Amino acid sequence: MGWNPPEKRQELFNSLGRFILLSPVNKPDEVAGYSAFRFEHEAEEDILYCYELQINPLHQRKGLGRFLMNLLEVIGRRTKMQKIMLTVLDNNLAANKFYKQISFQLDECSPTYEDLDNGNDTDNENDTEKVDVDYQILSKLLT
Ligand SMILES: CC(C)(COP(=O)(O)OP(=O)(O)OC[C@H]1O[C@@H](n2cnc3c(N)ncnc32)[C@H](O)[C@@H]1OP(=O)(O)O)[C@@H](O)C(=O)NCCC(=O)NCCS
């Protein structure tokens, strides 16, 4: 996707953006991790879209990522969202393992969803167009 600072800044400071920041108790100015998310309405569904989940490398593998995603679930349920969605790059193996561990699944709007769906259907002549992307859209139902 490439790194585009102006685009990223625009995404972060979008007026619909919401954040949760975690700081160590004794270091309130330090950020141990954060999540950026938005409430969205897409394809007739109310969605909590997680735009960012970042845990400072010093604090990884201590359960903070799981904790933040649990908070998003609680917020999503209380605000009657139908699901949490997010995008993850294929080459981010750690994040892919993490999301699998906390029960996120390939969303039906992920470009690769049809590939998976038709995986065993090799006789189907219409099944020739494989989608060439390097990311997946994952989701977890809240209802
Ligand atoms: C991916 C990330 C959010 C995980 O957060 P974390 O706080 O380190 O993860 P947790 O401690 O909550 O891990 C929960 C479980 O997920 C799995 N997991 C997490 N990180 C993993 C890794 N690097 N490799 C394999 N499994 C991993 C494990 O099963 C882990 O349980 P365990 O530690 O008991 O084995 C964090 O590594 C991170 O911020 N990475 C850089 C930014 C990033 O990639 N963000 C996601 C973008 S989509």
PDB file of C-alpha atoms and ligand atoms in Angstrom:
ATOM      1  CA  MET A   1       0.000   0.000   0.000  1.00  0.00           C
ATOM      2  CA  GLY A   2       2.979   2.295   0.540  1.00  0.00           C
ATOM      3  CA  TRP A   3       3.474   4.808   3.307  1.00  0.00           C
ATOM      4  CA  ASN A   4       1.760   8.131   2.711  1.00  0.00           C
ATOM      5  CA  PRO A   5       2.237  10.532   5.678  1.00  0.00           C
ATOM      6  CA  PRO A   6      -0.305  13.209   4.572  1.00  0.00           C
ATOM      7  CA  GLU A   7      -2.936  10.508   3.986  1.00  0.00           C
ATOM      8  CA  LYS A   8      -2.153   8.899   7.328  1.00  0.00           C
ATOM      9  CA  ARG A   9      -2.339  12.254   9.118  1.00  0.00           C
ATOM     10  CA  GLN A  10      -5.695  12.935   7.483  1.00  0.00           C
ATOM     11  CA  GLU A  11      -6.957   9.497   8.586  1.00  0.00           C
ATOM     12  CA  LEU A  12      -5.743  10.010  12.169  1.00  0.00           C
ATOM     13  CA  PHE A  13      -7.223  13.494  12.530  1.00  0.00           C
ATOM     14  CA  ASN A  14     -10.505  12.729  10.816  1.00  0.00           C
ATOM     15  CA  SER A  15     -13.267  14.161  12.999  1.00  0.00           C
ATOM     16  CA  LEU A  16     -14.923  10.722  13.195  1.00  0.00           C
ATOM     17  CA  GLY A  17     -11.766   9.143  14.650  1.00  0.00           C
ATOM     18  CA  ARG A  18     -11.855   7.825  18.214  1.00  0.00           C
ATOM     19  CA  PHE A  19      -8.861   6.692  20.281  1.00  0.00           C
ATOM     20  CA  ILE A  20      -7.949   4.639  23.293  1.00  0.00           C
ATOM     21  CA  LEU A  21      -4.469   5.228  24.679  1.00  0.00           C
ATOM     22  CA  LEU A  22      -2.821   3.040  27.319  1.00  0.00           C
ATOM     23  CA  SER A  23      -0.155   4.472  29.608  1.00  0.00           C
ATOM     24  CA  PRO A  24       1.835   2.834  32.407  1.00  0.00           C
ATOM     25  CA  VAL A  25       0.423   3.895  35.804  1.00  0.00           C
ATOM     26  CA  ASN A  26       3.664   5.586  36.854  1.00  0.00           C
ATOM     27  CA  LYS A  27       4.380   7.162  33.429  1.00  0.00           C
ATOM     28  CA  PRO A  28       1.242   8.973  32.283  1.00  0.00           C
ATOM     29  CA  ASP A  29       3.114  10.724  29.442  1.00  0.00           C
ATOM     30  CA  GLU A  30       4.237   7.461  27.883  1.00  0.00           C
ATOM     31  CA  VAL A  31       2.021   5.584  25.436  1.00  0.00           C
ATOM     32  CA  ALA A  32       2.304   1.810  25.783  1.00  0.00           C
ATOM     33  CA  GLY A  33      -0.252   1.176  23.081  1.00  0.00           C
ATOM     34  CA  TYR A  34      -3.243   2.660  21.340  1.00  0.00           C
ATOM     35  CA  SER A  35      -6.159   1.931  19.116  1.00  0.00           C
ATOM     36  CA  ALA A  36      -7.784   4.263  16.582  1.00  0.00           C
ATOM     37  CA  PHE A  37     -11.289   3.388  15.492  1.00  0.00           C
ATOM     38  CA  ARG A  38     -14.468   4.776  13.968  1.00  0.00           C
ATOM     39  CA  PHE A  39     -18.142   3.995  13.948  1.00  0.00           C
ATOM     40  CA  GLU A  40     -19.168   3.403  10.343  1.00  0.00           C
ATOM     41  CA  HIS A  41     -22.145   2.273   8.312  1.00  0.00           C
ATOM     42  CA  GLU A  42     -21.215   0.082   5.360  1.00  0.00           C
ATOM     43  CA  ALA A  43     -23.257  -2.314   3.234  1.00  0.00           C
ATOM     44  CA  GLU A  44     -26.243  -1.852   5.538  1.00  0.00           C
ATOM     45  CA  GLU A  45     -24.236  -2.799   8.613  1.00  0.00           C
ATOM     46  CA  ASP A  46     -23.183  -0.802  11.661  1.00  0.00           C
ATOM     47  CA  ILE A  47     -19.490  -1.407  12.097  1.00  0.00           C
ATOM     48  CA  LEU A  48     -16.780  -0.514  14.539  1.00  0.00           C
ATOM     49  CA  TYR A  49     -13.757  -0.214  12.236  1.00  0.00           C
ATOM     50  CA  CYS A  50     -10.388  -0.561  13.922  1.00  0.00           C
ATOM     51  CA  TYR A  51      -7.991   1.622  11.905  1.00  0.00           C
ATOM     52  CA  GLU A  52      -4.962   1.133  14.118  1.00  0.00           C
ATOM     53  CA  LEU A  53      -3.754  -1.139  16.859  1.00  0.00           C
ATOM     54  CA  GLN A  54      -0.199  -0.463  17.965  1.00  0.00           C
ATOM     55  CA  ILE A  55       1.557  -1.794  21.033  1.00  0.00           C
ATOM     56  CA  ASN A  56       4.968  -0.354  21.840  1.00  0.00           C
ATOM     57  CA  PRO A  57       7.531  -3.166  21.244  1.00  0.00           C
ATOM     58  CA  LEU A  58       8.641  -2.794  24.903  1.00  0.00           C
ATOM     59  CA  HIS A  59       5.144  -3.833  25.993  1.00  0.00           C
ATOM     60  CA  GLN A  60       4.254  -6.494  23.434  1.00  0.00           C
ATOM     61  CA  ARG A  61       3.211 -10.030  24.447  1.00  0.00           C
ATOM     62  CA  LYS A  62       1.858  -8.833  27.796  1.00  0.00           C
ATOM     63  CA  GLY A  63      -1.797  -9.035  26.807  1.00  0.00           C
ATOM     64  CA  LEU A  64      -2.245  -5.334  25.970  1.00  0.00           C
ATOM     65  CA  GLY A  65      -3.314  -5.967  22.365  1.00  0.00           C
ATOM     66  CA  ARG A  66      -5.915  -8.490  23.520  1.00  0.00           C
ATOM     67  CA  PHE A  67      -7.046  -6.050  26.237  1.00  0.00           C
ATOM     68  CA  LEU A  68      -7.536  -3.197  23.735  1.00  0.00           C
ATOM     69  CA  MET A  69      -9.451  -5.423  21.310  1.00  0.00           C
ATOM     70  CA  ASN A  70     -11.637  -6.625  24.202  1.00  0.00           C
ATOM     71  CA  LEU A  71     -12.386  -2.976  24.993  1.00  0.00           C
ATOM     72  CA  LEU A  72     -13.377  -2.368  21.371  1.00  0.00           C
ATOM     73  CA  GLU A  73     -15.719  -5.361  21.604  1.00  0.00           C
ATOM     74  CA  VAL A  74     -17.340  -3.981  24.755  1.00  0.00           C
ATOM     75  CA  ILE A  75     -17.730  -0.538  23.142  1.00  0.00           C
ATOM     76  CA  GLY A  76     -19.076  -2.106  19.951  1.00  0.00           C
ATOM     77  CA  ARG A  77     -21.651  -4.175  21.835  1.00  0.00           C
ATOM     78  CA  ARG A  78     -22.783  -1.258  24.005  1.00  0.00           C
ATOM     79  CA  THR A  79     -23.222   0.948  20.949  1.00  0.00           C
ATOM     80  CA  LYS A  80     -25.084  -1.852  19.126  1.00  0.00           C
ATOM     81  CA  MET A  81     -22.531  -2.309  16.343  1.00  0.00           C
ATOM     82  CA  GLN A  82     -22.939  -5.547  14.394  1.00  0.00           C
ATOM     83  CA  LYS A  83     -19.253  -6.302  13.984  1.00  0.00           C
ATOM     84  CA  ILE A  84     -15.663  -5.150  14.385  1.00  0.00           C
ATOM     85  CA  MET A  85     -13.664  -4.929  11.168  1.00  0.00           C
ATOM     86  CA  LEU A  86     -10.026  -4.261  10.356  1.00  0.00           C
ATOM     87  CA  THR A  87      -7.436  -4.613   7.616  1.00  0.00           C
ATOM     88  CA  VAL A  88      -4.257  -6.631   8.085  1.00  0.00           C
ATOM     89  CA  LEU A  89      -1.325  -6.979   5.691  1.00  0.00           C
ATOM     90  CA  ASP A  90      -0.394 -10.531   4.671  1.00  0.00           C
ATOM     91  CA  ASN A  91       3.262  -9.963   5.515  1.00  0.00           C
ATOM     92  CA  ASN A  92       2.422  -8.999   9.095  1.00  0.00           C
ATOM     93  CA  LEU A  93       2.658 -12.544  10.406  1.00  0.00           C
ATOM     94  CA  ALA A  94       2.540 -11.565  14.085  1.00  0.00           C
ATOM     95  CA  ALA A  95      -0.666  -9.563  13.638  1.00  0.00           C
ATOM     96  CA  ASN A  96      -2.257 -12.361  11.584  1.00  0.00           C
ATOM     97  CA  LYS A  97      -1.505 -14.860  14.361  1.00  0.00           C
ATOM     98  CA  PHE A  98      -2.750 -12.398  16.967  1.00  0.00           C
ATOM     99  CA  TYR A  99      -6.104 -11.796  15.240  1.00  0.00           C
ATOM    100  CA  LYS A 100      -6.586 -15.533  14.652  1.00  0.00           C
ATOM    101  CA  GLN A 101      -5.903 -16.146  18.327  1.00  0.00           C
ATOM    102  CA  ILE A 102      -8.598 -13.651  19.339  1.00  0.00           C
ATOM    103  CA  SER A 103     -11.103 -15.246  16.910  1.00  0.00           C
ATOM    104  CA  PHE A 104     -11.172 -12.791  13.999  1.00  0.00           C
ATOM    105  CA  GLN A 105     -12.143 -14.357  10.675  1.00  0.00           C
ATOM    106  CA  LEU A 106     -11.896 -13.445   7.013  1.00  0.00           C
ATOM    107  CA  ASP A 107     -14.749 -11.046   6.296  1.00  0.00           C
ATOM    108  CA  GLU A 108     -17.018 -11.685   3.328  1.00  0.00           C
ATOM    109  CA  CYS A 109     -16.039  -8.289   1.876  1.00  0.00           C
ATOM    110  CA  SER A 110     -12.331  -9.213   1.901  1.00  0.00           C
ATOM    111  CA  PRO A 111     -11.051  -9.371  -1.698  1.00  0.00           C
ATOM    112  CA  THR A 112      -9.751 -12.884  -1.004  1.00  0.00           C
ATOM    113  CA  TYR A 113     -13.010 -14.204   0.444  1.00  0.00           C
ATOM    114  CA  GLU A 114     -14.270 -15.619  -2.872  1.00  0.00           C
ATOM    115  CA  ASP A 115     -10.927 -17.382  -3.458  1.00  0.00           C
ATOM    116  CA  LEU A 116     -11.384 -19.176  -0.171  1.00  0.00           C
ATOM    117  CA  ASP A 117     -15.012 -19.915  -0.892  1.00  0.00           C
ATOM    118  CA  ASN A 118     -14.192 -21.457  -4.280  1.00  0.00           C
ATOM    119  CA  GLY A 119     -10.970 -23.081  -3.153  1.00  0.00           C
ATOM    120  CA  ASN A 120     -11.994 -26.653  -4.017  1.00  0.00           C
ATOM    121  CA  ASP A 121     -14.080 -25.780  -7.019  1.00  0.00           C
ATOM    122  CA  THR A 122     -11.362 -26.213  -9.666  1.00  0.00           C
ATOM    123  CA  ASP A 123     -13.780 -27.347 -12.416  1.00  0.00           C
ATOM    124  CA  ASN A 124     -15.672 -24.090 -12.441  1.00  0.00           C
ATOM    125  CA  GLU A 125     -14.673 -22.167 -15.601  1.00  0.00           C
ATOM    126  CA  ASN A 126     -15.866 -18.901 -14.081  1.00  0.00           C
ATOM    127  CA  ASP A 127     -13.489 -19.349 -11.165  1.00  0.00           C
ATOM    128  CA  THR A 128     -10.408 -18.133 -13.011  1.00  0.00           C
ATOM    129  CA  GLU A 129      -9.943 -14.636 -11.631  1.00  0.00           C
ATOM    130  CA  LYS A 130      -7.833 -14.827  -8.489  1.00  0.00           C
ATOM    131  CA  VAL A 131      -7.569 -11.566  -6.591  1.00  0.00           C
ATOM    132  CA  ASP A 132      -3.994 -10.344  -6.283  1.00  0.00           C
ATOM    133  CA  VAL A 133      -3.827  -8.306  -3.087  1.00  0.00           C
ATOM    134  CA  ASP A 134      -1.499  -8.266  -0.095  1.00  0.00           C
ATOM    135  CA  TYR A 135      -4.050  -7.655   2.636  1.00  0.00           C
ATOM    136  CA  GLN A 136      -7.115  -9.223   4.182  1.00  0.00           C
ATOM    137  CA  ILE A 137     -10.173  -7.749   5.791  1.00  0.00           C
ATOM    138  CA  LEU A 138     -10.993  -9.522   9.029  1.00  0.00           C
ATOM    139  CA  SER A 139     -14.036  -9.227  11.251  1.00  0.00           C
ATOM    140  CA  LYS A 140     -15.672 -10.504  14.401  1.00  0.00           C
ATOM    141  CA  LEU A 141     -19.425 -10.568  14.867  1.00  0.00           C
ATOM    142  CA  LEU A 142     -20.785  -8.818  17.941  1.00  0.00           C
ATOM    143  CA  THR A 143     -24.399  -9.966  17.687  1.00  0.00           C
TER     144      THR A 143
HETATM  145  C1  LIG B   1       0.021  -7.451  16.840  1.00  0.00           C
HETATM  146  C2  LIG B   1       0.021  -6.752  18.207  1.00  0.00           C
HETATM  147  C3  LIG B   1      -1.088  -5.698  18.222  1.00  0.00           C
HETATM  148  C4  LIG B   1      -0.234  -7.800  19.286  1.00  0.00           C
HETATM  149  O1  LIG B   1      -0.327  -7.137  20.541  1.00  0.00           O
HETATM  150  P1  LIG B   1       0.307  -7.784  21.884  1.00  0.00           P
HETATM  151  O2  LIG B   1      -0.095  -6.945  23.032  1.00  0.00           O
HETATM  152  O3  LIG B   1       1.754  -7.977  21.681  1.00  0.00           O
HETATM  153  O4  LIG B   1      -0.407  -9.197  21.902  1.00  0.00           O
HETATM  154  P2  LIG B   1      -0.989 -10.012  23.167  1.00  0.00           P
HETATM  155  O5  LIG B   1       0.055 -10.067  24.230  1.00  0.00           O
HETATM  156  O6  LIG B   1      -2.302  -9.449  23.557  1.00  0.00           O
HETATM  157  O7  LIG B   1      -1.144 -11.446  22.492  1.00  0.00           O
HETATM  158  C5  LIG B   1      -2.308 -12.252  22.522  1.00  0.00           C
HETATM  159  C6  LIG B   1      -2.029 -13.535  21.758  1.00  0.00           C
HETATM  160  O8  LIG B   1      -1.853 -13.245  20.349  1.00  0.00           O
HETATM  161  C7  LIG B   1      -0.812 -14.084  19.811  1.00  0.00           C
HETATM  162  N1  LIG B   1       0.349 -13.267  19.413  1.00  0.00           N
HETATM  163  C8  LIG B   1       0.581 -11.963  19.728  1.00  0.00           C
HETATM  164  N2  LIG B   1       1.753 -11.550  19.188  1.00  0.00           N
HETATM  165  C9  LIG B   1       2.262 -12.610  18.535  1.00  0.00           C
HETATM  166  C10 LIG B   1       3.456 -12.813  17.790  1.00  0.00           C
HETATM  167  N3  LIG B   1       4.372 -11.836  17.623  1.00  0.00           N
HETATM  168  N4  LIG B   1       3.679 -14.037  17.258  1.00  0.00           N
HETATM  169  C11 LIG B   1       2.787 -15.037  17.418  1.00  0.00           C
HETATM  170  N5  LIG B   1       1.626 -14.918  18.134  1.00  0.00           N
HETATM  171  C12 LIG B   1       1.378 -13.715  18.667  1.00  0.00           C
HETATM  172  C13 LIG B   1      -0.400 -15.032  20.922  1.00  0.00           C
HETATM  173  O9  LIG B   1      -1.219 -16.180  20.844  1.00  0.00           O
HETATM  174  C14 LIG B   1      -0.720 -14.223  22.158  1.00  0.00           C
HETATM  175  O10 LIG B   1      -0.953 -15.015  23.312  1.00  0.00           O
HETATM  176  P3  LIG B   1       0.332 -15.515  24.198  1.00  0.00           P
HETATM  177  O11 LIG B   1       1.240 -14.338  24.381  1.00  0.00           O
HETATM  178  O12 LIG B   1      -0.323 -15.992  25.456  1.00  0.00           O
HETATM  179  O13 LIG B   1       0.980 -16.597  23.379  1.00  0.00           O
HETATM  180  C15 LIG B   1       1.410  -6.090  18.499  1.00  0.00           C
HETATM  181  O14 LIG B   1       2.417  -7.039  18.266  1.00  0.00           O
HETATM  182  C16 LIG B   1       1.732  -4.845  17.668  1.00  0.00           C
HETATM  183  O15 LIG B   1       1.378  -3.726  18.043  1.00  0.00           O
HETATM  184  N6  LIG B   1       2.423  -5.057  16.545  1.00  0.00           N
HETATM  185  C17 LIG B   1       2.886  -3.938  15.719  1.00  0.00           C
HETATM  186  C18 LIG B   1       1.740  -3.187  15.074  1.00  0.00           C
HETATM  187  C19 LIG B   1       0.800  -4.093  14.326  1.00  0.00           C
HETATM  188  O16 LIG B   1       1.205  -4.977  13.586  1.00  0.00           O
HETATM  189  N7  LIG B   1      -0.497  -3.818  14.520  1.00  0.00           N
HETATM  190  C20 LIG B   1      -1.556  -4.543  13.850  1.00  0.00           C
HETATM  191  C21 LIG B   1      -1.808  -3.900  12.536  1.00  0.00           C
HETATM  192  S1  LIG B   1      -3.177  -4.631  11.696  1.00  0.00           S
END
